[in-house]
Short mmCIF file of C-alpha atoms in Angstrom, two decimals:
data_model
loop_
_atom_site.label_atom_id
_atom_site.label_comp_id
_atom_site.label_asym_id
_atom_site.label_seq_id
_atom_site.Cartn_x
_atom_site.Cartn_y
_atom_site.Cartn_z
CA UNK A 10 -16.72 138.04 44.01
CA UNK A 11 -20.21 138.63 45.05
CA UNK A 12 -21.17 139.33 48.77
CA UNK A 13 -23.08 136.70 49.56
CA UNK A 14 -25.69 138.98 52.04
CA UNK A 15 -26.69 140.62 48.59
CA UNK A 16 -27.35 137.29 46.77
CA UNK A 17 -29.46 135.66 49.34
CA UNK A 18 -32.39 138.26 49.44
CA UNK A 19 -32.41 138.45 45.48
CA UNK A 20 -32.69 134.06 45.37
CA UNK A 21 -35.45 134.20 47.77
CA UNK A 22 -37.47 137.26 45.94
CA UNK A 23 -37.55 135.10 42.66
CA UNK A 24 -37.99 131.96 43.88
CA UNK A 25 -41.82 132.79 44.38
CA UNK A 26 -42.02 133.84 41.14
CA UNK A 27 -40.73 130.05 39.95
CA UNK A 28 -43.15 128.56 41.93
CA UNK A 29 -45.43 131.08 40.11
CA UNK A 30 -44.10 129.85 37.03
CA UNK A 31 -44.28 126.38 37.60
CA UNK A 32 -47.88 126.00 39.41
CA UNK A 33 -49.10 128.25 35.73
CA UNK A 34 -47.53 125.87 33.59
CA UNK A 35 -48.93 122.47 35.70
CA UNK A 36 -52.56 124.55 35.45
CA UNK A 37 -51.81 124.72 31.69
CA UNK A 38 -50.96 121.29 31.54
CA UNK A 39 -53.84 120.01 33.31
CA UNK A 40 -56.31 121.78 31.45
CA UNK A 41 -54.00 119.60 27.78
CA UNK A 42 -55.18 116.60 29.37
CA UNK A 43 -51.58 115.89 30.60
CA UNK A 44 -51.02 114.07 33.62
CA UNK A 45 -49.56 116.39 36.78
CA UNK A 46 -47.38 114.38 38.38
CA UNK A 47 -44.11 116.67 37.79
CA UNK A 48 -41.86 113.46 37.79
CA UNK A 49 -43.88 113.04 34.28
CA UNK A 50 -42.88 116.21 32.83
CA UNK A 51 -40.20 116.16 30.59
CA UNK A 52 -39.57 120.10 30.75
CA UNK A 53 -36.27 121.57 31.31
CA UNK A 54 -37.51 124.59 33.05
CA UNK A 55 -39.44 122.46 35.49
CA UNK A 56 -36.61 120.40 36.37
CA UNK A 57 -34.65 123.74 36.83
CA UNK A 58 -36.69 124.60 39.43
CA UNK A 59 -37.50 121.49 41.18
CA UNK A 60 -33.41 121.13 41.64
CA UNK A 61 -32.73 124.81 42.56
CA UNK A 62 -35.53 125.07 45.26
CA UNK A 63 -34.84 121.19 46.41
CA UNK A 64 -31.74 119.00 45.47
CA UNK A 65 -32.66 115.68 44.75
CA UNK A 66 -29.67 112.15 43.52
CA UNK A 67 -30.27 112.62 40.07
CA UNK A 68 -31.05 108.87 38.29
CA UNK A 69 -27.90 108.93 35.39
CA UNK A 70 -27.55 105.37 34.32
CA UNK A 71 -29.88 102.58 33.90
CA UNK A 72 -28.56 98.73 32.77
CA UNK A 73 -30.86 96.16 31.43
CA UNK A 74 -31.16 92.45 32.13
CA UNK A 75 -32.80 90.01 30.82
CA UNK A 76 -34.76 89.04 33.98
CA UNK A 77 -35.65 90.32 37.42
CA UNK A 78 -32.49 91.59 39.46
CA UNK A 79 -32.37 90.54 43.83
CA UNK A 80 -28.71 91.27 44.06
CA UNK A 81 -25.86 94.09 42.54
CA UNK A 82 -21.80 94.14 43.38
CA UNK A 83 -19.75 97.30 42.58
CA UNK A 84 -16.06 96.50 41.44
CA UNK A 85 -14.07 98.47 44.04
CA UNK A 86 -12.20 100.52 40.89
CA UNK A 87 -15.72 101.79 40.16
CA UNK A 88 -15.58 100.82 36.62
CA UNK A 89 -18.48 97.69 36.59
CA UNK A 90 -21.33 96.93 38.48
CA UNK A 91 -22.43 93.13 38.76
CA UNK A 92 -26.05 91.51 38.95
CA UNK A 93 -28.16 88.77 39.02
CA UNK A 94 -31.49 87.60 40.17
CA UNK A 95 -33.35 84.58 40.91
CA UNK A 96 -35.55 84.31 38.10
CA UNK A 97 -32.85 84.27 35.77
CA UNK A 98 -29.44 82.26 35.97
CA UNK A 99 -26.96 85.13 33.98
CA UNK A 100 -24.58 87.01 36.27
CA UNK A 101 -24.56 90.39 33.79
CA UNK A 102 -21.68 92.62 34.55
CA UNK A 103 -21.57 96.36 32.72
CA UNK A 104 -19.35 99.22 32.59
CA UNK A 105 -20.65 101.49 34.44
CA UNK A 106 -19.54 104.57 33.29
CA UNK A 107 -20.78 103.91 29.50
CA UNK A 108 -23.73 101.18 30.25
CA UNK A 109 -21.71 98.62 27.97
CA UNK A 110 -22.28 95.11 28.70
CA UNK A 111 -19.39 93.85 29.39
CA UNK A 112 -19.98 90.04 30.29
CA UNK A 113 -22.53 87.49 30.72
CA UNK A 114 -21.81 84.68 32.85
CA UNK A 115 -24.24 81.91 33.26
CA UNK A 116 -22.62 78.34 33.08
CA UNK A 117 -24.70 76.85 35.72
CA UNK A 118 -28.14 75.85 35.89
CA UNK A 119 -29.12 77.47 39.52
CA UNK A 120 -30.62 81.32 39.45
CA UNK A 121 -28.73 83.63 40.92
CA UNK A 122 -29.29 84.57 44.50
CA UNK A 123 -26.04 86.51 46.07
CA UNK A 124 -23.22 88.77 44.21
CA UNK A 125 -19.90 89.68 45.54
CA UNK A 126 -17.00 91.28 44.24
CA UNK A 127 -13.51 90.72 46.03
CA UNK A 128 -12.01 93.91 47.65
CA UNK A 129 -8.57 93.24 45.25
CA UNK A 130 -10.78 93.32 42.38
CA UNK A 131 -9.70 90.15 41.24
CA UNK A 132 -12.90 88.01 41.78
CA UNK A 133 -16.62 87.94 41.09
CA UNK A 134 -18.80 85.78 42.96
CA UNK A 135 -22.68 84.40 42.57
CA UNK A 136 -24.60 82.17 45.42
CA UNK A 137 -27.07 79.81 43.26
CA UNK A 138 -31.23 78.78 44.05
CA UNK A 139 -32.68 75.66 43.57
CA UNK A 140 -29.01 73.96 43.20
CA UNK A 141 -30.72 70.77 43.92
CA UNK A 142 -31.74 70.28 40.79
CA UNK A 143 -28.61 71.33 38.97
CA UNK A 144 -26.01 69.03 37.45
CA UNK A 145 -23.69 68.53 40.28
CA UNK A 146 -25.69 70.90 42.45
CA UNK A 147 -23.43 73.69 42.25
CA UNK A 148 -23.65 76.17 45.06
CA UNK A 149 -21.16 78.65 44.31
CA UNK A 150 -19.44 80.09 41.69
CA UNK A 151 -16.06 82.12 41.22
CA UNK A 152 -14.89 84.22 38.51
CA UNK A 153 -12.11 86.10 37.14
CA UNK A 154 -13.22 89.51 37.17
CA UNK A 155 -10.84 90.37 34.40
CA UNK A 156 -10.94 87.34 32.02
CA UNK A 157 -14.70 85.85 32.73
CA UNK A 158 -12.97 82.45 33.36
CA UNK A 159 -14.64 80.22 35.65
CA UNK A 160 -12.45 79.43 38.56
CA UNK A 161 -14.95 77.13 40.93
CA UNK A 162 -18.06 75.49 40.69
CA UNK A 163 -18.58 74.88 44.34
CA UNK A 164 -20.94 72.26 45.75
CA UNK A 165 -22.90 72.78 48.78
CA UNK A 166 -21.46 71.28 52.07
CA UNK A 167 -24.74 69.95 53.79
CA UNK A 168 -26.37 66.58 52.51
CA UNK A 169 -29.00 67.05 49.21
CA UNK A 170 -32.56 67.50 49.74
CA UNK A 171 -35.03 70.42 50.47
CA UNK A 172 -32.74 72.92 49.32
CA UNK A 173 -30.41 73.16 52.12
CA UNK A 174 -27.41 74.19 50.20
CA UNK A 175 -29.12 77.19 48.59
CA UNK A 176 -27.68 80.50 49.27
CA UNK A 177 -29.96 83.25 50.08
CA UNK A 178 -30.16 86.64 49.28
CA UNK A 179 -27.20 89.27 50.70
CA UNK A 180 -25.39 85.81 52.40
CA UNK A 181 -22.70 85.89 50.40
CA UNK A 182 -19.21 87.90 51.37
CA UNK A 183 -15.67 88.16 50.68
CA UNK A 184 -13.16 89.04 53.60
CA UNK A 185 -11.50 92.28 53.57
CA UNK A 186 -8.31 90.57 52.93
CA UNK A 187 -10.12 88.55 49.54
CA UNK A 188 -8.45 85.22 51.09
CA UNK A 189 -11.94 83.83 52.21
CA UNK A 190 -15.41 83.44 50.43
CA UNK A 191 -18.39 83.12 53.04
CA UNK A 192 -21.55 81.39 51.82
CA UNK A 193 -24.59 81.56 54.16
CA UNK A 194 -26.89 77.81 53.87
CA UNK A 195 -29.50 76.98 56.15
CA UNK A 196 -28.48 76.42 59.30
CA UNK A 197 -24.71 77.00 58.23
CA UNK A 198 -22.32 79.02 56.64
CA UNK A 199 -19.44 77.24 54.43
CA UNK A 200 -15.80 79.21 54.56
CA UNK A 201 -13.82 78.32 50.99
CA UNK A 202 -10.27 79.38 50.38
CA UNK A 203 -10.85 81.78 47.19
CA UNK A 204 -7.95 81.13 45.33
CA UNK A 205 -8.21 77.02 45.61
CA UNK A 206 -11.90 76.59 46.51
CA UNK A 207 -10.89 74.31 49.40
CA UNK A 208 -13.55 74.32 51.85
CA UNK A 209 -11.57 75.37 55.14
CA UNK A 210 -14.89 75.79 57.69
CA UNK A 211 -18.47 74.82 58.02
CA UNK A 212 -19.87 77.20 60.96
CA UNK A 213 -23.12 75.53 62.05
CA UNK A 214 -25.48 76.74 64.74
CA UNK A 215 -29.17 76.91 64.60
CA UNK A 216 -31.79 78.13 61.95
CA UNK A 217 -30.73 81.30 61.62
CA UNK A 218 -27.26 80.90 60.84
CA UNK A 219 -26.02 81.61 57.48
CA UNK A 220 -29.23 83.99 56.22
CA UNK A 221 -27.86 87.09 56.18
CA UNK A 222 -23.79 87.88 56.52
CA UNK A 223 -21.23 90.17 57.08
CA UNK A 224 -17.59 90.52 57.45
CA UNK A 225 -16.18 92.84 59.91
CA UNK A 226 -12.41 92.31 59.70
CA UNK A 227 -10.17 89.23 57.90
CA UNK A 228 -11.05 86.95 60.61
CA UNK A 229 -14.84 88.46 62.22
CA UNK A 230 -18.16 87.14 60.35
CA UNK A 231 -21.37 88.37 62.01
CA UNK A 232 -24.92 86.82 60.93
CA UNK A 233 -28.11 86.11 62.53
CA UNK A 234 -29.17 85.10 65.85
CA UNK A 235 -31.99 83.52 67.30
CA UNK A 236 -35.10 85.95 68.21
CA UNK A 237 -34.94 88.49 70.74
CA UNK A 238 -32.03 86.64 72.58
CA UNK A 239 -28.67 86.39 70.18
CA UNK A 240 -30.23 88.07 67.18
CA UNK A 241 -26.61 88.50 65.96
CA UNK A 242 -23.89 86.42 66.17
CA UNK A 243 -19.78 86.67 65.29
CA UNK A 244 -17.96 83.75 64.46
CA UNK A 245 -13.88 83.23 64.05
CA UNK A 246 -13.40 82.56 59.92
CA UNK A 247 -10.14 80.90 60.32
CA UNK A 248 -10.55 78.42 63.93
CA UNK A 249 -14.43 78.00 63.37
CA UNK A 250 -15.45 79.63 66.76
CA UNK A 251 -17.77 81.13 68.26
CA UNK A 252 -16.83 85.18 69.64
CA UNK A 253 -19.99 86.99 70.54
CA UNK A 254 -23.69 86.55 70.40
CA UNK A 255 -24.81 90.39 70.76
CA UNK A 256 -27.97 90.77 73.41
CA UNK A 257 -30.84 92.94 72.56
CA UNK A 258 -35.01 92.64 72.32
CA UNK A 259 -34.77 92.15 68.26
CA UNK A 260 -35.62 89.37 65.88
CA UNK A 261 -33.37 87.81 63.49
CA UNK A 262 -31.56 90.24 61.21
CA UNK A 263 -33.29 90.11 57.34
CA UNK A 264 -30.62 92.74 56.46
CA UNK A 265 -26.73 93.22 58.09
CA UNK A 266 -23.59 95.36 57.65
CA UNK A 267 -20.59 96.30 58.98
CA UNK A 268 -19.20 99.86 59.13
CA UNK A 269 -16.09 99.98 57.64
CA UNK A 270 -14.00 100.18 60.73
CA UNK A 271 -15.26 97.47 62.36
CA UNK A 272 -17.02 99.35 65.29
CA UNK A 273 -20.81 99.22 64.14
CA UNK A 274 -22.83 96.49 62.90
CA UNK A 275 -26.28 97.88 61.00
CA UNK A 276 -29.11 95.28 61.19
CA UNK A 277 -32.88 95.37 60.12
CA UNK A 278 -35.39 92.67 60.72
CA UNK A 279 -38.38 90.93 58.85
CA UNK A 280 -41.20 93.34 60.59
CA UNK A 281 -40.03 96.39 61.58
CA UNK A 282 -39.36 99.61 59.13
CA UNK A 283 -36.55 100.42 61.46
CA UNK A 284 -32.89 100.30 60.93
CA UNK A 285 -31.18 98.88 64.24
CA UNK A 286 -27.35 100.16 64.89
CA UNK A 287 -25.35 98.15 67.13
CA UNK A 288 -21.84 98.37 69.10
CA UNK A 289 -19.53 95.61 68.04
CA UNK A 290 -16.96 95.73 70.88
CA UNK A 291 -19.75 94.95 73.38
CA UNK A 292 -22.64 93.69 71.48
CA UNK A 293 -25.93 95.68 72.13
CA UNK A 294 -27.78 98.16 70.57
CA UNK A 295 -26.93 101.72 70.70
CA UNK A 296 -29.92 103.43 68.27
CA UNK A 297 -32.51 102.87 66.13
CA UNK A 298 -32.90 104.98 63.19
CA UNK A 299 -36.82 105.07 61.76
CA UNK A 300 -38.06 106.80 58.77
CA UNK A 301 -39.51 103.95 56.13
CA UNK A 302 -43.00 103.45 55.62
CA UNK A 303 -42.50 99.35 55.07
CA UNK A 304 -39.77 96.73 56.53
CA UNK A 305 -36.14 97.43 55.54
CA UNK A 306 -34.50 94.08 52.67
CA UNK A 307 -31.20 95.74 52.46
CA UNK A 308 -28.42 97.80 54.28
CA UNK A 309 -25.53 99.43 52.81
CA UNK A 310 -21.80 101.40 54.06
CA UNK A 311 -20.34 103.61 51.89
CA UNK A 312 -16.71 102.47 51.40
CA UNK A 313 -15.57 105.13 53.40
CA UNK A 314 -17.84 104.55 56.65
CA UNK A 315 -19.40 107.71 56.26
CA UNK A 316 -22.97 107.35 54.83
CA UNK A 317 -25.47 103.69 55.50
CA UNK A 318 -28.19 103.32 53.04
CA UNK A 319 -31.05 101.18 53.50
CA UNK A 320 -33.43 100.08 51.37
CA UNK A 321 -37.35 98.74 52.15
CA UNK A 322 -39.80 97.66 49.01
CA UNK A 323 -42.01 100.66 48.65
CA UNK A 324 -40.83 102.15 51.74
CA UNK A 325 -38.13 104.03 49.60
CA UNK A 326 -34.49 104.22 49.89
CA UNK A 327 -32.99 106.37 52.48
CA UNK A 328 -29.05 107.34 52.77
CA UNK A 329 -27.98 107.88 56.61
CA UNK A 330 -25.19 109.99 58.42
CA UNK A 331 -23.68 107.09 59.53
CA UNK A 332 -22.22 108.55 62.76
CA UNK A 333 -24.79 110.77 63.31
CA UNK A 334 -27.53 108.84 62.53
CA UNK A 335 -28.89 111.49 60.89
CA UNK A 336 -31.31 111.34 57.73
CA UNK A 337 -29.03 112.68 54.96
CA UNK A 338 -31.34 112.10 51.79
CA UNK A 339 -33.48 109.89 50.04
CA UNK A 340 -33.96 108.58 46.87
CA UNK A 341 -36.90 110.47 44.49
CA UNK A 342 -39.71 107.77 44.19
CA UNK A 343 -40.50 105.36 47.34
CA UNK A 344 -42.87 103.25 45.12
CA UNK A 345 -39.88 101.20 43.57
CA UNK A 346 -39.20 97.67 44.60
CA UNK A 347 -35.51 98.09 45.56
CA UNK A 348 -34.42 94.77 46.90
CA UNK A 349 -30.58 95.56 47.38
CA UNK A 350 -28.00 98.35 47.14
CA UNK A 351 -24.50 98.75 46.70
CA UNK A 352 -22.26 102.06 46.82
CA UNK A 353 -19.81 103.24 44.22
CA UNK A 354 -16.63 103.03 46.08
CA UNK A 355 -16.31 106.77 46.13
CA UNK A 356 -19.61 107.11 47.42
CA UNK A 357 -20.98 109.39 45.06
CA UNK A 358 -23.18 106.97 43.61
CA UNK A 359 -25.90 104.51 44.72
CA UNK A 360 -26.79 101.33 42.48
CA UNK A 361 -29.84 99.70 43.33
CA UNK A 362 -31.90 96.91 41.57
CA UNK A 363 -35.37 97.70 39.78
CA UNK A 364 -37.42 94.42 38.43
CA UNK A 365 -35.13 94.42 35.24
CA UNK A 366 -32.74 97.38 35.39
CA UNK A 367 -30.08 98.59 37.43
CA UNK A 368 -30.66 102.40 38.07
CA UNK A 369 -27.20 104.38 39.33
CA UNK A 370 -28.26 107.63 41.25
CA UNK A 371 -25.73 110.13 41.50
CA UNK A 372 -25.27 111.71 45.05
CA UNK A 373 -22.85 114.40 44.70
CA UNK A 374 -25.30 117.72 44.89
CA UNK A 375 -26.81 116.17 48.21
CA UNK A 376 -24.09 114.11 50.50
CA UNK A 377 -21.69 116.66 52.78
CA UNK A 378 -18.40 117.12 50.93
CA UNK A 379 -15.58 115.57 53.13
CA UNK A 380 -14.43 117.16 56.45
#
């Protein structure tokens, strides 16, 4: 086995040489008429040395739809990844190790605005758009994540008119337990039993209820608060109540998540390019973690509690230590309109959405191997 003292000195005497290498062959390059942005050059020895000097997630799957993608679900066996969007009313659900499609579900006339998977594996959900103008102004949808067989075709539970039963974006959530379906609406947030579709609770409160939500154990939902006074809130799933409405000088939540054990709640707001981590025994905020260039749209725990990803439209996509807080990478191009996120459930990939693709980054040369 080679000493590792005599290794070190010999990397670092060639690796001026690569850059050597590589700057000659850009000049050559340039003076072909090619372009010199290296993410455009399609040589093996230049990727060579762009990964030795500086690990990147390398991109190793991309899925098609057939129109623009808000919202992605990861099957917790790691074996599909679910999507839909609003400008298109297909939930599309691939293999994700091959890229095979392997359904296409789209019996209802709303777009797609929210996807969940159950944490047994056994269902696939989709909040709908526009449902008022739908036959029967469907709401919600469940599937059987094995057959494709439509199980409900949920209605709304506030009165028609202005959209009020939509369901918008990331307000759509499955307890840990898979017993309960949560559907954020304006002003309210419906509670269905999964298995019959009964409609068990309506949890109402004021404007900001229902937008964005999150489920921190069987019973705990958290979603947003009013500005700068409750900007997030925890209700009781099963007797309707309210638990705690955490303090802090933030706005409404645009983005939320739970950690895994329960213990942290990860918010981000409308405005601010900032992700906001809160404690959610006592309610306030503990740290703010800043690094994007534009306002954060989604927030994501690895299954495992160990890594939060957040994602801001042409502010990039950045993957957090999530006890730490510390920055632990970020995805190669910022420019890319990534409007959700979902983890593979052993963490060593991140899905995101892009227009009409869904792009699977693998993580492994870059995340800390486990303690």
């Amino acid at each position: 086995m080679m000493n590792r003292s005599t290794r070190e000195p010999a990397s670092s005497s060639r690796r001026p040489l690569r850059i050597l290498l590589a700057t000659l062959a850009i000049v050559g390059l340039g003076w072909a008429g090619i372009g010199l942005d290296p993410a455009n050059l399609n040589l093996d020895g230049w990727r060579w040395i762009v990964e030795a000097d500086s690990p990147q997630p390398r991109l190793v799957r991309v899925f098609a739809h057939d129109g623009g993608i808000g919202d992605i679900a990861w099957s917790p066996d790691g074996e599909k990844i679910a999507a839909g969007g609003l400008l298109h009313n297909a939930l599309m659900i691939w293999d994700a190790n091959t890229g095979a499609l392997v359904r296409r579900l789209d019996r209802e006339h709303g777009s797609i605005s929210s996807v969940a998977w159950s944490p047994d594996g056994r269902y696939v959900a989709a909040g709908r758009w526009f449902t008022e103008v739908s036959l029967g102004h469907v709401a919600l949808n469940v599937w059987d994540a094995s057959t494709g067989r439509r199980l409900h075709a949920l209605v709304g539970p506030l009165p028609l008119g202005q959209g009020a039963n939509n369901v918008p974006s990331r307000s759509l959530a499955f307890s840990p337990d898979s017993r309960l379906l949560a559907a954020g609406h304006r002003g309210a947030i419906s509670i269905h039993d999964v298995e019959t579709g009964q409609l068990k609770q309506i949890l109402r409160g004021h404007r900001a209820v229902g937008i964005v939500l999150a489920f921190g154990h069987s019973r705990m939902l958290a979603t947003g608060g009013p500005d700068r006074v409750a900007p997030v809130q925890t209700f009781d799933v099963e007797t309707g109540a309210s638990l705690r409405a955490f303090a802090g000088d933030r706005e409404t939540p645009f983005a939320i998540a739970y950690r895994p054990d329960g213990r942290v709640v990860a918010t981000a707001d409308f405005q601010r390019p900032v992700v906001t981590l809160w404690d959610a025994q006592v309610g306030n905020p503990t740290r703010d973690l800043p690094g994007h260039t534009a306002p954060i749209r989604a927030l994501a725990y690895s299954p495992d509690g160990r890594f939060l990803a957040s994602a801001a439209p042409g502010g990039g996509v950045i993957v957090w230590n999530a006890h730490s807080g510390e920055r632990v990478t970020s995805l190669p191009n910022a420019k890319d309109l990534v409007y959700a996120i979902a983890f593979s459930p052993d963490a060593r990939y991140l899905a995101a959405p892009v227009d009409k693709q869904v792009r699977v980054w693998d993580l492994s040369r870059v995340l800390p191997p486990r303690p």
